[in-house]
């Protein structure tokens, strides 16, 4: 093929000013990353020394899975505020694991300000998202405190200004011999922010809708992960996907049915408790979170007719269940059929950079991101599901916003609402009363 002088000049400039794409990719492919050492606790190593590596791994994963489940119960008991702090900590650790991989793969040791800017952008994005959450859910408190009210009013402008500072710092940090690599890492940081921070923010939003919308989806993902592993370990014969050679169709299908049943049972138990089904709200009088309300119809037992085909099998004509249990089928189905693709995505990512795990934080399980690769995808689905099929207008938030308007605006809305109710026949006009 012929090459124009302009294209030849551009190519030579790219080679002089920075690395070519092939240079960076070849470095990434040939870069030997640190090999994960055996991080199994010494106590377990001694106790399981007589077992084969297959069964030893099974016991290590099982024991530490039970430990993580116990920790999950503890933080649920400690309440919404602790859960939010844990979500924030998990988000930071996941971000650290992914950024560290990029740092090691592309040998970014000589890039000026790379790590500083990565963490600065994390701070900016968290300030934006959590500032929006505070304004939305702590509206009365924000309006009561003058500094918070000012920060809330100009929140988006402040957030954008903070981001612009980071953007300008990145441009000023560009070094001639590292142009292409620096832009690689700039994109790496922003994609990581999109995957980790945005979706962890959705987890917080799900939590505010009620603890049940936080606990059931996460538990379904955990159940599917455990049951798919169990079915695959004992019955697995047919490989499922090349990205994860140990995944089998037997584990995938067994995990699906087990997760649906688990979701129905867990939803039935939790739907009977107000502390799980009520939205998490901030009480201005006590300056604390409250989860007390009159449960909606979604969490009231109702009687459903069973289809005739099923009646002939089980002998029941009707069944009493919570409407939320029907929604739990959708949640558990997504957790078991689509959720694993978050894990497959993570497996492909790790294979691309020739690493076994994101980190070695949890023995037998890898890093924190290895445990939350499916959870983030699930959080996004739950948030979209709530917005599409569950959430309606919130009267308390409308009243809060109404009270912050000017008196003339409040009077205009009052007269408009009054006229609307009179037209609907729900109120009588003053002339009719006379």
XYZ file of C-alpha atoms in Angstrom:
434
model
C 0.000 0.000 0.000
C 1.151 3.542 -0.752
C 1.778 5.876 2.157
C 1.182 9.609 1.884
C 3.794 12.032 3.250
C 1.273 13.155 5.853
C 0.656 9.650 7.171
C 4.376 8.911 7.196
C 5.010 12.110 9.109
C 2.280 11.254 11.633
C 3.683 7.772 12.149
C 7.203 9.050 12.689
C 5.918 11.685 15.094
C 4.069 9.010 17.071
C 7.239 6.947 17.320
C 9.343 9.907 18.381
C 6.915 11.549 20.801
C 5.696 8.389 22.494
C 5.213 4.700 22.369
C 3.216 3.105 19.591
C 0.170 1.026 20.413
C 2.016 -2.167 19.521
C 4.883 -1.201 21.841
C 2.562 -0.763 24.797
C 0.597 -3.899 24.019
C 3.717 -6.018 23.631
C 5.021 -4.683 26.934
C 1.720 -5.546 28.571
C 1.770 -9.067 27.126
C 5.372 -9.743 28.087
C 5.211 -8.031 31.481
C 5.549 -10.701 34.170
C 3.086 -9.805 36.895
C 3.674 -10.918 40.464
C 2.575 -14.515 40.935
C 0.036 -14.970 43.722
C 1.641 -16.784 46.616
C -0.167 -19.311 48.756
C -1.955 -16.989 51.146
C -3.878 -19.712 52.977
C -3.609 -19.260 56.771
C -0.997 -21.554 58.305
C -3.583 -23.064 60.641
C -5.658 -24.263 57.682
C -2.558 -25.448 55.819
C -1.601 -27.722 58.719
C -5.156 -28.943 59.310
C -5.714 -29.804 55.629
C -2.198 -31.011 54.777
C -3.327 -34.623 54.202
C -5.948 -33.678 51.583
C -5.494 -33.414 47.829
C -5.233 -29.898 46.376
C -8.798 -30.189 45.017
C -10.360 -30.983 48.389
C -8.042 -28.630 50.219
C -9.243 -25.764 48.008
C -12.843 -26.871 48.606
C -12.447 -26.690 52.385
C -10.538 -23.390 52.323
C -13.172 -21.744 50.127
C -15.966 -23.218 52.237
C -14.589 -22.086 55.604
C -13.806 -18.573 54.424
C -17.171 -18.326 52.657
C -18.915 -19.081 55.952
C -16.726 -16.451 57.637
C -17.720 -13.851 55.028
C -21.414 -14.749 55.384
C -21.124 -14.332 59.170
C -19.508 -10.915 58.626
C -22.362 -10.010 56.262
C -24.921 -10.823 58.987
C -22.993 -8.706 61.503
C -22.928 -5.583 59.334
C -26.646 -5.995 58.561
C -27.314 -6.106 62.309
C -25.267 -2.920 62.808
C -27.640 -0.974 60.566
C -27.775 1.192 57.414
C -24.991 3.616 58.340
C -22.460 0.804 58.816
C -23.608 -0.784 55.554
C -22.953 2.479 53.688
C -19.472 2.722 55.192
C -18.736 -0.893 54.198
C -19.929 -0.205 50.632
C -17.582 2.785 50.487
C -14.651 0.693 51.790
C -15.356 -2.080 49.267
C -15.518 0.494 46.478
C -12.144 1.977 47.434
C -10.503 -1.473 47.661
C -11.900 -2.561 44.273
C -10.654 0.677 42.710
C -7.228 0.119 44.251
C -7.018 -3.445 42.908
C -7.896 -2.474 39.323
C -5.645 0.603 39.278
C -2.755 -1.459 40.674
C -3.146 -3.971 37.833
C -2.861 -1.169 35.278
C 0.092 0.260 37.164
C 1.925 -3.087 37.047
C 0.902 -4.197 33.557
C 1.941 -1.021 31.784
C 4.970 -0.342 33.988
C 3.560 3.070 34.874
C 6.187 3.703 37.529
C 7.703 6.666 35.689
C 4.426 8.376 34.796
C 4.211 11.682 36.682
C 1.195 12.065 38.990
C -0.503 8.886 37.711
C -1.484 7.441 41.076
C -2.135 10.878 42.573
C -4.493 11.792 39.740
C -6.244 8.409 39.869
C -7.104 8.855 43.527
C -7.972 12.517 42.967
C -10.523 11.545 40.286
C -11.934 8.923 42.680
C -12.389 11.671 45.276
C -14.088 13.973 42.750
C -16.536 11.336 41.522
C -17.418 10.281 45.073
C -17.951 13.904 46.059
C -20.364 14.297 43.151
C -22.375 11.113 43.739
C -22.524 11.220 47.518
C -23.277 14.940 47.438
C -26.292 14.164 45.251
C -27.366 11.471 47.714
C -27.042 13.776 50.734
C -29.085 16.477 48.993
C -31.760 13.972 48.019
C -32.165 11.994 51.239
C -31.090 14.568 53.858
C -32.935 17.512 52.328
C -34.289 18.980 55.566
C -30.918 18.755 57.329
C -29.175 20.372 54.357
C -31.654 23.270 54.302
C -31.287 23.760 58.047
C -27.499 24.195 58.013
C -26.281 27.222 56.074
C -22.890 25.749 54.948
C -24.600 22.566 53.732
C -27.289 24.587 51.967
C -24.658 26.563 50.028
C -22.724 23.410 49.144
C -25.965 21.765 48.016
C -27.034 24.728 45.886
C -23.724 24.867 43.989
C -22.905 21.162 44.276
C -22.708 20.355 40.568
C -20.673 23.460 39.790
C -18.205 22.591 42.584
C -17.996 18.983 41.344
C -17.336 20.091 37.780
C -14.685 22.561 38.960
C -12.911 19.846 40.938
C -12.911 17.578 37.885
C -11.580 20.374 35.664
C -8.675 20.866 38.085
C -7.797 17.170 37.738
C -8.183 17.353 33.954
C -5.828 20.335 33.728
C -3.333 18.594 36.029
C -3.368 15.587 33.697
C -2.699 17.747 30.635
C 0.148 19.531 32.435
C 1.635 16.155 33.455
C 1.963 14.903 29.848
C 5.538 13.895 29.047
C 6.710 13.659 25.454
C 8.012 10.103 25.611
C 4.919 8.776 27.449
C 2.002 10.448 25.606
C 0.259 7.290 24.441
C 0.786 5.417 27.712
C -0.513 8.355 29.747
C -3.716 8.460 27.700
C -4.063 4.683 28.130
C -3.946 5.122 31.875
C -6.290 8.123 31.784
C -8.865 5.933 30.044
C -8.110 3.033 32.421
C -8.865 5.263 35.419
C -12.132 6.577 33.987
C -13.447 3.157 32.975
C -12.613 1.905 36.471
C -14.546 4.832 37.961
C -17.512 3.991 35.729
C -17.518 0.321 36.727
C -16.814 0.680 40.448
C -17.967 4.068 41.744
C -21.135 4.474 39.672
C -22.442 1.038 40.536
C -21.516 1.227 44.234
C -23.514 4.463 44.303
C -26.507 2.501 42.989
C -26.048 0.037 45.869
C -26.553 2.944 48.295
C -29.689 4.028 46.437
C -31.084 0.481 46.623
C -30.411 0.473 50.362
C -32.466 3.636 50.860
C -35.439 1.946 49.182
C -35.441 -0.599 52.000
C -32.964 -3.086 53.431
C -34.753 -5.901 51.603
C -33.743 -4.411 48.238
C -30.135 -4.510 49.421
C -30.049 -7.869 51.199
C -32.081 -10.100 48.842
C -30.151 -9.282 45.617
C -26.754 -9.596 47.304
C -27.822 -12.844 48.996
C -29.089 -14.263 45.689
C -25.708 -13.609 44.048
C -23.929 -15.223 47.011
C -26.296 -18.216 46.919
C -25.830 -18.673 43.174
C -22.051 -18.466 43.532
C -22.056 -21.111 46.280
C -24.596 -23.476 44.714
C -23.073 -23.253 41.224
C -19.717 -24.148 42.768
C -21.252 -27.048 44.738
C -23.170 -28.483 41.785
C -20.150 -28.041 39.540
C -17.774 -29.579 42.077
C -19.834 -32.751 42.587
C -21.704 -33.146 39.274
C -19.893 -30.937 36.761
C -18.928 -32.636 33.525
C -19.822 -30.237 30.676
C -17.720 -27.046 30.271
C -19.807 -23.880 30.131
C -17.540 -21.170 28.711
C -13.895 -21.036 27.646
C -13.221 -17.874 29.670
C -13.805 -19.897 32.856
C -12.818 -23.525 32.197
C -13.935 -24.648 35.678
C -17.524 -23.429 35.122
C -19.900 -26.181 34.001
C -23.453 -26.378 32.679
C -24.401 -28.593 35.620
C -23.264 -25.886 38.050
C -24.948 -23.140 36.031
C -28.331 -24.892 35.873
C -28.193 -26.230 39.445
C -27.271 -22.783 40.729
C -30.250 -21.255 38.893
C -32.905 -23.508 40.452
C -31.326 -23.326 43.909
C -31.151 -19.511 43.748
C -34.805 -19.119 42.713
C -35.960 -21.309 45.616
C -33.631 -19.491 48.011
C -34.905 -16.094 46.822
C -38.533 -17.099 47.408
C -37.818 -18.380 50.929
C -35.651 -15.429 51.972
C -38.185 -12.928 50.598
C -41.009 -14.635 52.518
C -39.091 -14.388 55.787
C -37.913 -10.790 55.337
C -41.222 -9.391 54.031
C -42.780 -9.862 57.463
C -40.417 -7.423 59.223
C -40.775 -3.648 58.998
C -37.076 -3.103 59.649
C -36.359 -4.774 56.298
C -39.217 -3.516 54.094
C -39.470 0.146 55.162
C -37.412 2.762 53.284
C -34.372 4.018 55.145
C -35.120 7.639 56.076
C -33.292 10.280 58.073
C -35.115 11.492 61.193
C -34.335 15.156 61.787
C -35.601 15.083 65.365
C -33.317 12.264 66.509
C -30.556 12.873 63.909
C -30.544 9.177 63.048
C -31.811 6.746 60.427
C -35.269 5.223 60.879
C -36.834 2.208 59.179
C -40.361 2.368 60.587
C -43.433 2.723 58.372
C -46.717 1.151 57.376
C -45.711 -1.603 54.929
C -46.935 -1.110 51.367
C -49.117 -3.635 49.540
C -45.914 -5.133 48.175
C -45.255 -6.558 51.642
C -48.764 -7.701 52.610
C -49.841 -11.328 52.237
C -52.233 -11.881 49.342
C -54.009 -14.896 47.933
C -53.168 -16.003 44.390
C -54.935 -18.582 42.221
C -52.707 -21.404 41.027
C -52.896 -22.311 37.289
C -54.926 -25.451 36.595
C -51.955 -27.409 35.236
C -50.031 -26.945 38.478
C -53.157 -27.588 40.602
C -53.366 -31.132 39.274
C -49.789 -31.749 40.415
C -49.693 -30.173 43.888
C -53.406 -30.317 44.757
C -53.624 -26.638 45.841
C -56.041 -24.142 44.292
C -54.658 -20.996 45.922
C -51.493 -19.899 47.664
C -50.836 -17.035 50.079
C -47.626 -15.123 49.422
C -46.156 -11.648 49.423
C -46.163 -9.772 46.091
C -42.477 -9.082 46.689
C -41.829 -12.807 46.314
C -42.920 -12.543 42.680
C -40.369 -9.762 42.202
C -37.791 -11.926 43.934
C -38.135 -14.457 41.093
C -36.999 -11.751 38.671
C -34.114 -10.796 40.979
C -32.929 -14.370 41.535
C -33.288 -15.201 37.818
C -31.065 -12.261 36.903
C -28.597 -13.173 39.658
C -28.246 -16.730 38.357
C -28.521 -16.312 34.569
C -27.112 -12.839 33.813
C -25.120 -12.067 36.969
C -22.461 -14.716 36.203
C -21.580 -12.802 33.035
C -20.092 -10.168 35.331
C -17.788 -12.928 36.535
C -17.060 -14.046 32.961
C -16.218 -10.440 32.082
C -13.805 -10.317 35.015
C -12.308 -13.667 33.933
C -11.710 -12.313 30.438
C -10.105 -9.209 31.929
C -7.751 -11.301 34.070
C -6.869 -13.583 31.170
C -6.079 -10.550 29.013
C -3.422 -9.505 31.523
C -2.341 -13.032 32.538
C -3.297 -12.793 36.199
C -5.126 -15.348 38.330
C -6.905 -12.955 40.703
C -7.311 -9.206 41.147
C -5.428 -9.493 44.446
C -4.838 -12.038 47.240
C -6.844 -10.285 49.956
C -9.056 -13.306 50.755
C -7.334 -16.745 50.801
C -8.949 -19.097 48.300
C -11.072 -16.316 46.823
C -8.620 -13.723 45.487
C -9.256 -10.014 45.835
C -12.314 -8.047 46.870
C -13.107 -7.395 43.199
C -13.122 -11.158 42.588
C -16.040 -11.407 45.026
C -17.934 -8.351 43.781
C -17.639 -8.748 40.007
C -21.241 -10.015 39.835
C -22.569 -7.796 42.636
C -21.996 -4.560 40.725
C -23.937 -5.802 37.704
C -26.712 -6.959 40.040
C -26.852 -3.559 41.767
C -27.425 -1.813 38.444
C -30.229 -4.205 37.523
C -31.966 -3.750 40.902
C -31.804 0.034 40.610
C -33.257 -0.053 37.086
C -35.899 -2.583 38.198
C -37.021 -0.414 41.125
C -37.209 2.710 38.943
C -39.156 0.859 36.223
C -41.600 -1.298 38.195
C -41.653 -0.285 41.863
C -40.904 3.326 42.729
C -43.635 5.962 42.550
C -43.770 9.638 43.575
C -42.519 10.231 47.128
C -44.961 12.576 48.974
C -42.506 13.393 51.779
C -39.844 14.572 49.320
C -42.402 16.655 47.424
C -43.479 18.352 50.659
C -39.860 19.024 51.633
C -39.230 20.729 48.297
C -42.547 22.601 48.527
C -41.590 24.101 51.900
C -38.361 25.555 50.479
C -40.209 27.610 47.843
C -41.019 31.310 48.194
C -44.419 32.122 49.767
C -45.883 33.328 46.454
C -44.774 30.064 44.771
C -46.291 28.004 47.579
C -49.577 29.940 47.276
C -49.655 29.391 43.511
C -49.160 25.640 43.923
C -51.802 25.555 46.684
C -54.401 27.289 44.480
C -53.557 25.046 41.529
C -53.864 21.902 43.655
C -57.094 23.150 45.233
C -58.650 23.836 41.818
C -57.591 20.393 40.634
C -59.195 18.676 43.648
C -62.418 20.684 43.202
C -62.580 19.607 39.543
C -62.110 16.012 40.656
C -64.965 16.387 43.145
C -62.743 15.710 46.140
C -63.248 19.225 47.547
C -66.164 21.665 47.464
C -65.721 25.276 46.454
C -66.397 28.141 48.879
C -69.525 29.216 46.922
C -71.058 25.740 47.262
C -70.413 25.762 51.019
C -72.338 29.057 51.321
